[in-house]
Structures are given as structure tokens and as C-alpha cells.
Coordinates of C-alpha atoms and ligand atoms in Angstrom, one line a residue:
M1 CA 82.1 116.6 129.4
I2 CA 85.2 115.6 127.8
V3 CA 85.8 111.7 127.4
T4 CA 89.5 110.5 126.6
A5 CA 90.2 106.7 125.6
S6 CA 93.6 105.0 125.3
A7 CA 94.0 101.8 123.2
P8 CA 97.6 100.1 122.9
G9 CA 99.4 99.2 119.8
K10 CA 100.7 95.9 119.0
T11 CA 103.5 93.4 117.8
I12 CA 103.3 90.0 116.2
L13 CA 105.6 87.7 118.0
F14 CA 105.1 84.6 116.0
G15 CA 103.6 83.5 112.8
E16 CA 103.0 86.3 110.5
H17 CA 102.2 85.5 107.1
F18 CA 101.6 81.8 107.8
V19 CA 98.7 82.9 109.7
V20 CA 97.3 83.6 106.2
Y21 CA 97.4 79.9 105.4
G22 CA 95.8 78.6 108.6
E23 CA 98.8 78.6 111.0
P24 CA 98.6 80.2 114.4
A25 CA 100.0 83.6 115.3
I26 CA 101.0 85.1 118.6
V27 CA 100.3 88.7 119.1
I28 CA 101.1 91.0 122.2
A29 CA 99.7 94.5 123.2
I30 CA 102.7 97.0 123.7
D31 CA 102.9 100.0 126.1
R32 CA 102.4 102.3 123.3
D33 CA 98.9 103.9 122.7
V34 CA 96.7 106.2 120.8
K35 CA 94.6 108.5 122.9
V36 CA 91.5 109.9 121.4
T37 CA 89.7 112.8 123.1
A38 CA 85.8 113.4 122.3
E39 CA 83.6 116.4 123.1
R40 CA 80.3 117.4 121.6
R41 CA 80.1 120.5 119.4
D42 CA 77.2 122.9 119.1
D43 CA 77.0 122.4 115.5
S44 CA 77.1 119.1 113.4
N45 CA 80.6 119.3 112.1
L46 CA 83.3 116.7 112.6
H47 CA 86.5 118.7 113.7
I48 CA 89.6 116.2 113.9
S49 CA 93.0 117.5 115.3
S50 CA 96.2 115.1 115.6
N51 CA 99.6 115.0 116.5
L52 CA 100.3 112.9 113.2
G53 CA 100.4 116.1 111.2
F54 CA 96.6 115.8 109.7
S55 CA 94.0 117.9 110.9
G56 CA 90.6 119.3 109.5
T57 CA 86.8 119.3 109.5
F58 CA 84.3 117.4 107.9
I59 CA 81.3 119.8 107.3
G60 CA 78.5 117.2 106.0
E61 CA 80.2 115.5 103.1
R62 CA 82.8 118.4 102.5
F63 CA 86.2 118.5 103.9
E64 CA 88.1 121.6 105.1
T65 CA 92.0 120.8 105.6
E66 CA 93.6 122.6 108.2
E67 CA 96.9 120.7 108.3
G68 CA 98.8 118.0 106.0
D69 CA 98.3 116.7 102.6
G70 CA 95.8 113.9 102.2
S71 CA 94.2 114.6 105.5
E72 CA 90.8 113.7 104.0
K73 CA 92.0 110.2 103.3
T74 CA 94.0 109.9 106.6
L75 CA 91.0 111.2 108.7
E76 CA 88.3 109.2 106.8
P77 CA 88.2 106.2 109.3
I78 CA 87.4 108.9 112.1
K79 CA 84.4 109.8 110.2
I80 CA 83.4 106.2 109.3
T81 CA 83.7 105.3 113.0
A82 CA 81.5 108.4 114.0
E83 CA 78.7 107.5 111.5
T84 CA 78.8 103.8 112.5
L85 CA 78.4 104.9 116.2
F86 CA 75.6 107.4 115.4
Q87 CA 73.7 104.8 113.5
T88 CA 74.1 101.9 116.1
L89 CA 73.4 104.4 119.0
K90 CA 70.5 106.2 117.3
K91 CA 72.2 109.4 118.4
K92 CA 74.1 112.2 116.7
C93 CA 76.1 115.4 117.4
G94 CA 79.0 117.5 116.1
L95 CA 82.1 116.3 117.7
N96 CA 85.7 117.5 118.4
I97 CA 88.1 114.6 118.1
T98 CA 91.7 115.0 119.2
I99 CA 94.2 112.4 118.6
K100 CA 97.5 111.8 120.4
S101 CA 99.5 108.9 119.2
N102 CA 103.0 107.7 120.2
I103 CA 102.7 104.5 117.8
P104 CA 104.6 105.0 114.4
I105 CA 102.3 104.6 111.5
A106 CA 102.4 102.2 108.8
V107 CA 105.4 100.1 110.2
G108 CA 103.1 97.1 111.6
L109 CA 102.7 98.4 115.2
G110 CA 98.7 98.5 115.0
S111 CA 98.3 102.2 114.9
S112 CA 95.1 102.3 112.9
G113 CA 93.6 99.4 114.8
A114 CA 94.5 101.3 118.1
L115 CA 93.0 104.4 116.7
A116 CA 89.8 102.8 115.5
V117 CA 89.3 101.3 119.0
A118 CA 89.9 104.7 121.0
T119 CA 87.8 106.4 118.7
V120 CA 84.9 104.0 119.4
A121 CA 85.5 103.9 123.0
A122 CA 85.6 107.7 123.4
I123 CA 82.6 108.5 121.1
G124 CA 80.5 105.8 122.6
R125 CA 81.1 106.8 126.0
L126 CA 80.4 110.5 125.3
L127 CA 77.0 109.3 123.9
G128 CA 76.2 107.6 127.0
A129 CA 76.7 104.0 125.8
N130 CA 78.1 101.5 128.1
L131 CA 79.9 99.4 125.2
T132 CA 81.2 95.9 126.0
R133 CA 84.6 95.1 124.8
E134 CA 83.2 92.7 122.3
E135 CA 80.9 95.5 120.9
I136 CA 83.9 97.8 120.7
V137 CA 86.0 95.2 118.5
K138 CA 82.8 94.9 116.3
L139 CA 82.3 98.6 116.0
S140 CA 85.6 99.4 115.2
F141 CA 85.9 96.8 112.4
E142 CA 84.2 99.2 109.8
S143 CA 87.1 101.7 110.0
E144 CA 89.9 98.8 109.7
K145 CA 88.1 97.5 106.6
Y146 CA 88.5 100.8 105.0
V147 CA 92.1 101.2 105.9
H148 CA 93.1 97.4 105.4
L149 CA 90.4 96.3 103.1
N150 CA 90.4 92.6 104.3
P151 CA 91.7 92.6 107.7
S152 CA 91.6 89.6 110.2
G153 CA 90.3 91.7 113.0
I154 CA 93.4 90.8 115.3
D155 CA 94.6 94.5 115.6
Q156 CA 91.4 95.7 117.0
T157 CA 90.9 92.5 119.3
I158 CA 94.4 93.1 120.6
S159 CA 93.9 96.7 121.4
T160 CA 90.7 96.3 123.0
Y161 CA 91.6 93.4 125.4
G162 CA 95.4 93.9 125.8
G163 CA 97.7 91.2 126.9
V164 CA 98.7 88.2 124.7
I165 CA 96.4 86.7 122.0
V166 CA 96.7 83.5 119.9
Y167 CA 94.9 83.8 116.7
S168 CA 94.2 81.3 113.9
K169 CA 91.8 81.5 111.1
S170 CA 90.0 78.3 111.9
E171 CA 90.0 78.7 115.6
G172 CA 89.9 82.4 116.0
I173 CA 91.0 84.2 119.2
S174 CA 92.2 83.0 122.5
H175 CA 93.3 85.1 125.1
M176 CA 96.7 83.7 126.7
K177 CA 97.6 84.3 130.6
I178 CA 101.4 85.3 130.7
E179 CA 102.3 86.5 134.1
S180 CA 106.3 87.2 133.3
S181 CA 107.2 90.4 131.4
I182 CA 108.6 90.0 127.8
P183 CA 111.1 92.3 127.5
I184 CA 111.4 93.6 123.8
V185 CA 113.2 96.2 121.7
I186 CA 111.4 97.1 118.6
G187 CA 113.6 98.5 115.8
N188 CA 111.8 100.6 113.3
T189 CA 113.8 100.7 109.8
R190 CA 111.9 103.8 109.1
I191 CA 110.7 102.1 105.7
Q192 CA 107.0 102.1 105.4
R193 CA 105.4 99.0 103.6
N194 CA 102.4 97.8 102.1
T195 CA 101.0 94.7 103.8
G196 CA 98.9 93.6 100.8
R197 CA 101.8 93.6 98.6
L198 CA 104.0 91.5 100.7
V199 CA 101.2 88.9 101.4
D200 CA 100.9 88.7 97.6
S201 CA 104.5 88.2 97.2
V202 CA 104.3 85.2 99.5
R203 CA 101.3 83.8 97.7
I204 CA 103.5 84.1 94.8
R205 CA 106.1 81.8 95.9
K206 CA 103.7 79.5 97.3
E207 CA 102.4 79.1 93.7
T208 CA 105.8 78.6 92.1
F209 CA 107.1 76.2 94.9
P210 CA 103.8 74.7 96.4
Q211 CA 105.4 71.5 98.1
L212 CA 108.5 73.7 99.6
M213 CA 106.1 76.3 100.8
T214 CA 103.4 74.1 102.3
Q215 CA 106.3 72.2 104.4
L216 CA 107.7 75.7 105.4
T217 CA 104.2 76.9 106.5
Q218 CA 103.5 73.8 108.4
T219 CA 107.0 74.1 110.2
A220 CA 106.0 77.8 111.1
G221 CA 102.6 76.4 112.6
Q222 CA 104.7 73.6 114.6
L223 CA 107.3 76.7 115.6
T224 CA 104.2 78.8 116.9
R225 CA 102.6 76.1 118.9
E226 CA 106.0 75.5 120.4
A227 CA 106.6 79.3 121.0
I228 CA 103.0 79.1 123.1
S229 CA 104.2 76.3 125.6
V230 CA 107.7 78.2 126.0
L231 CA 105.8 81.4 126.7
K232 CA 103.7 79.8 129.3
K233 CA 106.8 78.3 130.9
G234 CA 108.5 81.7 130.7
D235 CA 111.8 80.5 129.4
L236 CA 113.1 83.6 127.7
K237 CA 116.2 81.9 126.4
Q238 CA 114.2 79.3 124.3
L239 CA 111.7 81.9 123.1
G240 CA 114.5 84.0 121.7
E241 CA 115.8 80.6 120.0
L242 CA 112.4 80.2 118.5
M243 CA 112.3 83.9 117.3
D244 CA 115.5 83.2 115.4
I245 CA 114.0 80.2 113.8
N246 CA 111.0 82.0 112.7
Q247 CA 113.2 84.7 111.2
G248 CA 114.7 81.9 109.3
L249 CA 111.6 80.9 108.0
L250 CA 110.4 84.5 107.1
V251 CA 113.6 84.9 105.2
S252 CA 112.9 81.7 103.1
A253 CA 109.2 83.2 102.4
G254 CA 111.0 86.2 100.9
V255 CA 109.7 88.9 103.1
S256 CA 112.7 90.0 105.1
S257 CA 115.1 92.8 103.6
E258 CA 118.7 94.2 104.1
E259 CA 117.7 96.9 106.5
L260 CA 115.6 94.2 108.6
D261 CA 118.4 91.9 108.3
R262 CA 121.0 94.6 109.6
L263 CA 118.8 95.7 112.5
I264 CA 118.4 91.9 113.5
N265 CA 122.0 91.4 113.4
V266 CA 123.1 94.5 115.6
A267 CA 120.2 93.8 118.2
K268 CA 121.8 90.2 118.5
K269 CA 125.3 91.6 118.9
G270 CA 124.0 94.0 121.5
G271 CA 122.7 91.2 123.7
A272 CA 119.5 90.0 122.2
L273 CA 118.3 86.5 122.9
G274 CA 116.5 86.3 119.6
A275 CA 115.3 88.7 117.1
K276 CA 113.0 88.7 113.8
L277 CA 110.9 91.0 111.6
T278 CA 107.6 91.5 112.8
G279 CA 104.5 92.2 110.7
A280 CA 104.4 91.9 106.9
G281 CA 108.3 92.7 106.7
G282 CA 110.0 94.4 103.7
G283 CA 110.6 97.2 105.9
G284 CA 108.7 98.2 109.1
C285 CA 110.2 96.8 112.3
I286 CA 111.8 94.2 113.9
I287 CA 111.5 92.9 117.6
A288 CA 114.2 91.7 119.8
L289 CA 114.1 89.9 122.9
S290 CA 116.3 91.2 125.6
K291 CA 118.2 89.6 128.1
I292 CA 117.6 91.1 131.7
G293 CA 119.4 94.6 131.7
K294 CA 120.3 94.7 128.0
R295 CA 117.6 96.8 126.6
K296 CA 119.4 100.1 126.5
E297 CA 122.4 98.3 124.8
I298 CA 120.3 97.0 122.1
A299 CA 118.4 100.1 121.5
E300 CA 121.7 102.1 121.1
A301 CA 123.1 99.5 118.7
I302 CA 119.8 99.7 116.6
R303 CA 120.0 103.4 116.6
T304 CA 123.7 103.4 115.6
A305 CA 122.7 101.1 112.5
G306 CA 120.3 103.9 111.4
G307 CA 117.0 102.4 112.8
I308 CA 114.7 104.1 115.5
P309 CA 114.6 102.0 118.7
L310 CA 111.6 101.6 120.8
I311 CA 112.0 100.0 124.2
A312 CA 108.6 98.2 124.7
E313 CA 106.9 96.0 127.2
K314 CA 103.8 93.7 127.0
T315 CA 100.8 95.4 128.5
D316 CA 97.8 93.8 129.9
E317 CA 95.7 96.9 129.7
G318 CA 93.4 97.1 126.8
V319 CA 91.3 100.0 126.1
T320 CA 90.5 102.2 129.0
T321 CA 88.2 105.3 129.1
W322 CA 87.9 108.3 131.4
T323 CA 86.1 111.7 131.8
S324 CA 87.2 115.4 132.6
Ligands
PMV401 O1 102.4 94.3 109.5 P1 101.2 94.2 109.9 O2 100.8 94.3 111.2 O3 100.2 94.7 108.8 O4 100.9 92.5 110.0 C1 100.6 91.7 108.7 C2 100.4 90.3 109.2 C3 100.5 89.4 108.0 O5 100.3 88.0 108.5 C4 101.5 89.6 107.0 C5 99.1 89.5 107.1 C6 98.0 89.3 107.9 O6 96.7 89.9 107.3 O7 97.9 88.2 108.7

């Protein structure tokens, strides 16, 4: 039997960085996914091949690279996930794992979270477990801790459930039912960034200007709460305006960059209702909210300005598995 699992990526619509200081953030699942195929092997090895430029085999604690510098480190989360499942389910076998992803890595679109979730779901089903979504989120946390050190858990949650989620440190996760589509265009600056370093730069600014930054953070919280009710109403024009205001706050927090600002400006000239950086900033991606029928024009404007456009849509589908 071969089991395949698919899990979506994500984009943060509102509230990044300020979420670290207790304010809410809105995260949506996007129609880009990681597919993981799992199949038993006759020996006890773990063979992993991927379309990410990394392939190799774990033979006990030894690793043999087939493709890509640093593949052991890149593929280690898969080994962690497999071992977590073996321990939890009290079953063990050799595995062939194949990864196919269409989510760019290290630009804030949740590729590692989606990979962890799809891996848990595929191996879990192969081993005969009927994992609940709650269990999938929990089990995928081990490899996310290896990748992100101190993750909030939001990436695995959105990848598992799909849809739209509001997250805050104090209130945890709540699912929002949004019927309307949220037509977005993502613009990738092609610059990979380090989330931890950017979070730290905001902390330093907060220490330098505590009162100013506290007010900025509170304003961001107010803005996200406003965005929740605008999203429920489905008013895209107001939502775009709120994205512009959110970008202003992120600029003030010091996490935008010349490349992000350029893509935001061209997206707006191309017909976006609003645009902002998404995720940690410093590089990575922007998201632009499109007027009806303008997505291609916005994507073209992003491409002309040197970015990689990605026309995306909210997806309500979380992790799914099937056998062949
Ligand atoms: O770019 P990402 O997906 O790593 O998002 C980071 C979001 C931050 O708010 C900047 C950090 C965090 O842990 O919430």
C-alpha cells in the first residue's frame, strides 16, 4: 500500500510580530501544498526523495546523501517525525518517503509546517492509525521544534485544519468561518530570511522605545480585531485598507525592506486593494488583496519588478490522505 497525504501552506493576513506580544493574528491556508507519499520497505532504512533538491537515506544513525549539500539537516525533520510516530504507535518499519512541494521554502509560507503535517498523516495512515486532527497537530510539533526552536504551533494548526484561524497567545486558536473567497496574490522577493533574527530586532526596538512600541502593538491588536469583523462582513475594500495600515505599522516596527516596499508599491499600482508584507519580513513575501479580475495584472507587475508572483486562494481543505 502507498499512502499520500497533502497539507496546505499558509500566509499571515494580519498581526505578525505583534502576536509575539500577545495581540491576535489572522492566518489563512492557501491552495499550495506539500504532498508526502509513504511506503513500507523490506529493510529498516528511511529513504527520502524530494523535489526540493535534497535526497538521501538514514541507515540507523548514519546518513547517505544522494542529492544536495546539507541534505541530512534538511531531511532530519522527516526522521524526527517518523521516530515520533514509531514511539507513539509502538510500531516500526523501514520507509520510502517521497516529497513533492509547490510551496517555496524559507519565505514565510509555512512549508516546513505543511511538510511535518503531511508526513505525520501519511506515515500514521500507513501504520494503520486513525489519527484525529488534534493528534496530527500534536505529533507534527516535534519536527517543527527542530526547525523553528520555539514555534507557536500556528503553522501546523492551519496546515491540518485549513481555512482561517485567529491566534493569540492568551486565547490560543479559534477557527473563523469565512464563506467568501479572499483573492490574493503573493509576491516572493526571493530573499530568504531568518524569523528569529527579525523577531529579535523588534524586541530591541521595543526596549529602546518602550512606550512608543507598546502603543504601536496595541494599535496593531485593535487593527486585527477590526479586520476580523471586516472579514466576516466580506468587505474586501475595507480589508485592503486595513492591510495598508498594517503595513505602516510593520514599517514602523522596522521589519519591511526595500524589496518588500517595491513589490507592495507595484502590486498597488497594478490594482491591489491593499498590500503588506507577510510573516517575519526582511525579505520573504508580500500579500496583495486583489480587486475582482485584477490578479493577473498584479502578478505581472510583481514579476516585472523582479519578484516571483503566486496567485493564491484561501483553501478550506486541511490535511487529506488517500491510498493507491
Ligand atoms: O515568516 P514566518 O511564517 O516565520 O512568520 C513569523 C511570524 C512572527 O510573528 C514574526 C513570529 C511568530 O513567531 O509569530
